[in-house]
PDB file of C-alpha atoms in Angstrom:
ATOM      1  CA  MET A   1     -45.464  56.190-215.085  1.00 50.00           C
ATOM      2  CA  VAL A   2     -45.790  60.370-214.004  1.00 62.00           C
ATOM      3  CA  ASN A   3     -48.514  60.451-212.655  1.00 80.00           C
ATOM      4  CA  VAL A   4     -50.306  63.717-214.287  1.00 81.00           C
ATOM      5  CA  ALA A   5     -52.330  65.388-211.412  1.00 78.00           C
ATOM      6  CA  LYS A   6     -49.328  66.375-209.112  1.00 82.00           C
ATOM      7  CA  ILE A   7     -47.910  68.586-212.383  1.00 87.00           C
ATOM      8  CA  VAL A   8     -50.407  69.679-211.951  1.00 87.00           C
ATOM      9  CA  SER A   9     -50.480  70.123-208.135  1.00 87.00           C
ATOM     10  CA  ILE A  10     -46.533  70.872-208.666  1.00 90.00           C
ATOM     11  CA  ILE A  11     -47.704  73.465-212.070  1.00 93.00           C
ATOM     12  CA  ILE A  12     -50.943  75.067-209.183  1.00 93.00           C
ATOM     13  CA  CYS A  13     -47.724  75.989-206.878  1.00 92.00           C
ATOM     14  CA  ILE A  14     -45.076  77.819-208.652  1.00 95.00           C
ATOM     15  CA  GLY A  15     -48.423  80.090-210.533  1.00 95.00           C
ATOM     16  CA  LEU A  16     -49.481  80.788-206.920  1.00 94.00           C
ATOM     17  CA  ALA A  17     -46.343  81.892-206.128  1.00 95.00           C
ATOM     18  CA  ILE A  18     -45.639  83.885-209.261  1.00 96.00           C
ATOM     19  CA  SER A  19     -49.358  85.339-208.969  1.00 96.00           C
ATOM     20  CA  TRP A  20     -48.893  86.237-205.312  1.00 95.00           C
ATOM     21  CA  ILE A  21     -45.015  87.773-205.819  1.00 96.00           C
ATOM     22  CA  VAL A  22     -47.543  90.458-208.257  1.00 95.00           C
ATOM     23  CA  LEU A  23     -49.731  91.021-205.769  1.00 94.00           C
ATOM     24  CA  LEU A  24     -47.256  91.669-203.325  1.00 94.00           C
ATOM     25  CA  ALA A  25     -45.348  93.589-205.444  1.00 94.00           C
ATOM     26  CA  GLY A  26     -48.826  96.475-205.953  1.00 92.00           C
ATOM     27  CA  VAL A  27     -49.909  96.671-202.808  1.00 91.00           C
ATOM     28  CA  ALA A  28     -45.983  97.135-201.933  1.00 90.00           C
ATOM     29  CA  ARG A  29     -46.751 100.262-204.983  1.00 89.00           C
ATOM     30  CA  ALA A  30     -49.617 101.215-203.856  1.00 87.00           C
ATOM     31  CA  GLU A  31     -49.287 102.150-200.807  1.00 85.00           C
ATOM     32  CA  ASP A  32     -45.295 103.775-201.256  1.00 85.00           C
ATOM     33  CA  LEU A  33     -48.003 105.782-203.730  1.00 83.00           C
ATOM     34  CA  CYS A  34     -50.124 106.638-201.101  1.00 79.00           C
ATOM     35  CA  TYR A  35     -47.551 108.069-199.112  1.00 76.00           C
ATOM     36  CA  ARG A  36     -45.802 109.719-201.678  1.00 75.00           C
ATOM     37  CA  HIS A  37     -49.642 112.028-202.843  1.00 68.00           C
ATOM     38  CA  ASP A  38     -49.988 112.672-199.531  1.00 57.00           C
ATOM     39  CA  HIS A  39     -47.971 115.709-199.610  1.00 56.00           C
ATOM     40  CA  THR A  40     -48.129 116.592-203.311  1.00 55.00           C
ATOM     41  CA  SER A  41     -51.371 119.216-203.975  1.00 45.00           C
ATOM     42  CA  GLY A  42     -53.228 117.149-206.388  1.00 48.00           C
ATOM     43  CA  ARG A  43     -53.287 114.788-203.643  1.00 48.00           C
ATOM     44  CA  ARG A  44     -54.525 117.086-201.267  1.00 47.00           C
ATOM     45  CA  MET A  45     -56.880 118.862-204.052  1.00 45.00           C
ATOM     46  CA  LEU A  46     -58.248 115.473-204.739  1.00 48.00           C
ATOM     47  CA  LEU A  47     -59.205 114.167-201.385  1.00 47.00           C
ATOM     48  CA  GLN A  48     -60.789 117.944-200.211  1.00 44.00           C
ATOM     49  CA  SER A  49     -62.702 116.751-203.622  1.00 40.00           C
ATOM     50  CA  ARG A  50     -64.098 113.662-201.863  1.00 41.00           C
ATOM     51  CA  MET A  51     -64.143 115.353-198.273  1.00 36.00           C
ATOM     52  CA  LEU A  52     -61.971 112.443-196.726  1.00 42.00           C
ATOM     53  CA  GLN A  53     -59.163 113.795-195.268  1.00 43.00           C
ATOM     54  CA  GLN A  54     -55.446 112.163-195.261  1.00 43.00           C
ATOM     55  CA  SER A  55     -52.773 111.943-192.520  1.00 45.00           C
ATOM     56  CA  ARG A  56     -49.709 109.444-193.329  1.00 45.00           C
ATOM     57  CA  GLY A  57     -51.342 107.193-190.966  1.00 51.00           C
ATOM     58  CA  ASP A  58     -53.624 106.562-193.374  1.00 66.00           C
ATOM     59  CA  CYS A  59     -52.064 105.317-196.457  1.00 68.00           C
ATOM     60  CA  SER A  60     -51.424 102.213-194.058  1.00 65.00           C
ATOM     61  CA  MET A  61     -54.626 101.875-192.415  1.00 73.00           C
ATOM     62  CA  ASP A  62     -56.124 102.535-196.435  1.00 73.00           C
ATOM     63  CA  HIS A  63     -54.111  98.965-197.386  1.00 80.00           C
ATOM     64  CA  SER A  64     -54.381  97.162-194.393  1.00 84.00           C
ATOM     65  CA  LEU A  65     -57.232  94.572-195.870  1.00 87.00           C
ATOM     66  CA  ASP A  66     -54.471  94.364-198.623  1.00 89.00           C
ATOM     67  CA  TRP A  67     -51.709  93.432-196.495  1.00 90.00           C
ATOM     68  CA  TRP A  68     -53.968  90.798-194.773  1.00 91.00           C
ATOM     69  CA  ILE A  69     -54.978  89.459-198.354  1.00 93.00           C
ATOM     70  CA  VAL A  70     -51.769  89.095-199.091  1.00 93.00           C
ATOM     71  CA  PHE A  71     -50.646  87.124-196.310  1.00 94.00           C
ATOM     72  CA  LEU A  72     -53.531  84.849-196.370  1.00 93.00           C
ATOM     73  CA  GLU A  73     -52.550  84.716-199.947  1.00 94.00           C
ATOM     74  CA  LEU A  74     -49.402  83.566-198.710  1.00 94.00           C
ATOM     75  CA  LEU A  75     -49.908  80.960-197.133  1.00 93.00           C
ATOM     76  CA  VAL A  76     -51.950  79.779-198.778  1.00 92.00           C
ATOM     77  CA  VAL A  77     -49.257  79.546-201.304  1.00 93.00           C
ATOM     78  CA  ILE A  78     -47.241  77.400-199.492  1.00 92.00           C
ATOM     79  CA  GLY A  79     -50.255  74.952-197.888  1.00 89.00           C
ATOM     80  CA  VAL A  80     -50.182  74.305-201.621  1.00 89.00           C
ATOM     81  CA  CYS A  81     -46.745  73.624-202.075  1.00 89.00           C
ATOM     82  CA  MET A  82     -46.441  71.639-199.342  1.00 87.00           C
ATOM     83  CA  LEU A  83     -49.597  69.938-200.463  1.00 85.00           C
ATOM     84  CA  ALA A  84     -47.983  69.552-204.912  1.00 84.00           C
ATOM     85  CA  VAL A  85     -44.217  67.945-203.055  1.00 83.00           C
ATOM     86  CA  GLY A  86     -46.351  65.262-201.208  1.00 78.00           C
ATOM     87  CA  ASN A  87     -45.323  66.627-197.479  1.00 68.00           C
ATOM     88  CA  GLY A  88     -46.669  64.150-195.133  1.00 73.00           C
ATOM     89  CA  LEU A  89     -47.126  66.993-191.889  1.00 75.00           C
ATOM     90  CA  ALA A  90     -49.480  68.883-195.533  1.00 73.00           C
ATOM     91  CA  LYS A  91     -51.816  65.759-196.350  1.00 76.00           C
ATOM     92  CA  ARG A  92     -52.938  65.977-192.787  1.00 81.00           C
ATOM     93  CA  PHE A  93     -54.313  69.582-192.948  1.00 83.00           C
ATOM     94  CA  ARG A  94     -55.281  69.035-196.607  1.00 83.00           C
ATOM     95  CA  LEU A  95     -58.826  70.206-195.715  1.00 84.00           C
ATOM     96  CA  PRO A  96     -58.187  73.068-193.467  1.00 87.00           C
ATOM     97  CA  ILE A  97     -55.922  75.198-196.357  1.00 88.00           C
ATOM     98  CA  GLY A  98     -58.807  74.106-198.387  1.00 88.00           C
ATOM     99  CA  GLY A  99     -60.695  76.152-196.386  1.00 89.00           C
ATOM    100  CA  TYR A 100     -57.816  79.088-196.466  1.00 91.00           C
ATOM    101  CA  ALA A 101     -58.395  78.611-200.059  1.00 92.00           C
ATOM    102  CA  PHE A 102     -61.996  79.666-199.940  1.00 93.00           C
ATOM    103  CA  ILE A 103     -61.594  82.261-197.616  1.00 93.00           C
ATOM    104  CA  ASN A 104     -58.407  83.444-200.040  1.00 93.00           C
ATOM    105  CA  ALA A 105     -61.237  83.301-203.072  1.00 94.00           C
ATOM    106  CA  ALA A 106     -63.708  85.405-201.527  1.00 94.00           C
ATOM    107  CA  LEU A 107     -61.140  88.136-199.923  1.00 94.00           C
ATOM    108  CA  LEU A 108     -59.469  87.859-204.183  1.00 94.00           C
ATOM    109  CA  CYS A 109     -62.697  88.433-205.141  1.00 94.00           C
ATOM    110  CA  LEU A 110     -63.570  92.257-203.148  1.00 93.00           C
ATOM    111  CA  LEU A 111     -59.493  93.131-204.254  1.00 92.00           C
ATOM    112  CA  ALA A 112     -59.425  92.119-207.296  1.00 93.00           C
ATOM    113  CA  HIS A 113     -63.040  94.260-208.080  1.00 92.00           C
ATOM    114  CA  THR A 114     -62.350  96.868-206.112  1.00 89.00           C
ATOM    115  CA  GLN A 115     -58.820  97.013-207.719  1.00 90.00           C
ATOM    116  CA  VAL A 116     -60.535  96.757-211.203  1.00 90.00           C
ATOM    117  CA  GLN A 117     -62.897  99.731-210.878  1.00 89.00           C
ATOM    118  CA  ASN A 118     -60.073 101.357-209.605  1.00 83.00           C
ATOM    119  CA  SER A 119     -57.931 101.401-212.613  1.00 83.00           C
ATOM    120  CA  TYR A 120     -61.020 101.614-214.580  1.00 83.00           C
ATOM    121  CA  GLN A 121     -62.050 105.285-212.209  1.00 80.00           C
ATOM    122  CA  GLY A 122     -58.613 106.653-212.424  1.00 72.00           C
ATOM    123  CA  ARG A 123     -57.904 105.801-216.619  1.00 67.00           C
ATOM    124  CA  ASN A 124     -58.989 109.370-217.385  1.00 65.00           C
ATOM    125  CA  SER A 125     -55.960 110.727-214.082  1.00 66.00           C
ATOM    126  CA  HIS A 126     -53.031 112.148-214.735  1.00 61.00           C
ATOM    127  CA  ASN A 127     -51.506 109.799-213.269  1.00 68.00           C
ATOM    128  CA  ASN A 128     -50.542 107.046-214.140  1.00 81.00           C
ATOM    129  CA  ASP A 129     -48.774 105.547-211.326  1.00 84.00           C
ATOM    130  CA  ASP A 130     -51.516 105.123-208.748  1.00 83.00           C
ATOM    131  CA  VAL A 131     -53.432 103.730-212.056  1.00 86.00           C
ATOM    132  CA  LYS A 132     -50.862 101.030-213.069  1.00 88.00           C
ATOM    133  CA  ALA A 133     -50.779  99.550-209.557  1.00 88.00           C
ATOM    134  CA  SER A 134     -54.629  99.055-209.640  1.00 89.00           C
ATOM    135  CA  GLN A 135     -53.995  97.040-212.542  1.00 91.00           C
ATOM    136  CA  THR A 136     -50.765  95.364-210.684  1.00 92.00           C
ATOM    137  CA  ILE A 137     -52.626  94.293-207.773  1.00 93.00           C
ATOM    138  CA  ALA A 138     -55.596  93.388-210.224  1.00 93.00           C
ATOM    139  CA  ALA A 139     -53.682  91.322-211.717  1.00 94.00           C
ATOM    140  CA  GLY A 140     -52.361  89.522-208.967  1.00 94.00           C
ATOM    141  CA  ALA A 141     -55.683  88.591-207.305  1.00 94.00           C
ATOM    142  CA  VAL A 142     -56.779  87.792-210.857  1.00 95.00           C
ATOM    143  CA  ALA A 143     -54.562  85.205-211.291  1.00 95.00           C
ATOM    144  CA  SER A 144     -54.441  83.949-207.534  1.00 95.00           C
ATOM    145  CA  LEU A 145     -58.609  83.141-208.322  1.00 95.00           C
ATOM    146  CA  VAL A 146     -57.696  81.274-211.429  1.00 95.00           C
ATOM    147  CA  PHE A 147     -55.000  78.872-210.324  1.00 94.00           C
ATOM    148  CA  LEU A 148     -57.403  78.810-206.352  1.00 93.00           C
ATOM    149  CA  PHE A 149     -60.486  77.907-209.040  1.00 93.00           C
ATOM    150  CA  ILE A 150     -58.330  74.970-210.567  1.00 91.00           C
ATOM    151  CA  TRP A 151     -56.128  73.848-207.778  1.00 89.00           C
ATOM    152  CA  ILE A 152     -59.341  74.327-204.622  1.00 88.00           C
ATOM    153  CA  PRO A 153     -62.111  70.708-206.467  1.00 87.00           C
ATOM    154  CA  MET A 154     -59.068  68.911-207.249  1.00 84.00           C
ATOM    155  CA  ALA A 155     -57.419  69.252-203.757  1.00 79.00           C
ATOM    156  CA  LEU A 156     -61.146  68.407-201.787  1.00 76.00           C
ATOM    157  CA  SER A 157     -62.143  65.813-204.478  1.00 76.00           C
ATOM    158  CA  GLU A 158     -62.236  62.365-202.060  1.00 59.00           C
ATOM    159  CA  GLU A 159     -60.192  60.203-205.585  1.00 57.00           C
ATOM    160  CA  PRO A 160     -56.728  60.138-203.390  1.00 51.00           C
ATOM    161  CA  MET A 161     -54.678  60.750-206.613  1.00 45.00           C
ATOM    162  CA  ALA A 162     -56.195  64.545-207.148  1.00 47.00           C
ATOM    163  CA  VAL A 163     -53.566  66.274-204.594  1.00 49.00           C
ATOM    164  CA  GLY A 164     -51.068  64.345-206.289  1.00 49.00           C
ATOM    165  CA  CYS A 165     -50.230  62.314-203.391  1.00 48.00           C
ATOM    166  CA  VAL A 166     -50.985  58.778-203.734  1.00 43.00           C
ATOM    167  CA  ASP A 167     -51.844  57.494-200.216  1.00 49.00           C
ATOM    168  CA  LEU A 168     -54.279  60.261-199.041  1.00 47.00           C
ATOM    169  CA  PRO A 169     -57.478  57.927-197.988  1.00 50.00           C
ATOM    170  CA  VAL A 170     -60.487  57.656-199.384  1.00 51.00           C
ATOM    171  CA  ARG A 171     -63.332  58.622-196.980  1.00 56.00           C
ATOM    172  CA  GLY A 172     -65.391  54.955-196.874  1.00 57.00           C
ATOM    173  CA  THR A 173     -62.978  52.303-198.186  1.00 55.00           C
ATOM    174  CA  VAL A 174     -62.479  49.464-196.110  1.00 53.00           C
ATOM    175  CA  THR A 175     -59.208  48.100-195.103  1.00 56.00           C
ATOM    176  CA  PRO A 176     -58.222  44.475-195.090  1.00 57.00           C
ATOM    177  CA  ALA A 177     -57.803  44.693-190.603  1.00 56.00           C
ATOM    178  CA  SER A 178     -61.721  45.774-191.102  1.00 52.00           C
ATOM    179  CA  THR A 179     -63.015  42.772-193.025  1.00 53.00           C
ATOM    180  CA  SER A 180     -62.000  39.872-190.994  1.00 53.00           C
ATOM    181  CA  SER A 181     -64.275  39.024-188.154  1.00 53.00           C
ATOM    182  CA  PRO A 182     -64.403  36.804-185.968  1.00 56.00           C
ATOM    183  CA  ALA A 183     -65.957  33.610-187.111  1.00 54.00           C
ATOM    184  CA  ALA A 184     -63.499  34.506-189.535  1.00 53.00           C
ATOM    185  CA  LYS A 185     -60.876  33.455-187.849  1.00 54.00           C
ATOM    186  CA  HIS A 186     -61.461  30.281-186.459  1.00 52.00           C
TER     187      HIS A 186
END
């Protein structure tokens, strides 16, 4: 019989991996554009109008949180995929992986909000590359959030089949060894 929960976990693993690739591409493109626009007059005029001074090193600083979110998302993707295929080591770390997923979901919400605002504010600009990079980051973040919001309740439920691993222990179960009493032996 086909284990539906395991199939769903594998689909979520694949979806998270694809959304991570989209997120990675968007952040890399946004930082590349930041470096390229740092030397153009349009970017300098925009920065001066905001009373900001930016040097080449500030592009990495602007996107440092984005890169940490991408890294944390990679750890979550690896953990979810290890759980989906039934890795014994990952089963022991189901709750910490779920904790990282919670933290990652909060950071992805922040990232998605910021990038949706950036793409909305820049929609009338002459440079569509910045808008497209923000939209790509937002798309990767939102897709990851959708998959995480499906996976988190499945993975952290007490049902042993929720993660796709049939041998996860359920809290509060009684094992046959613990039911025997000294009086039953005589």
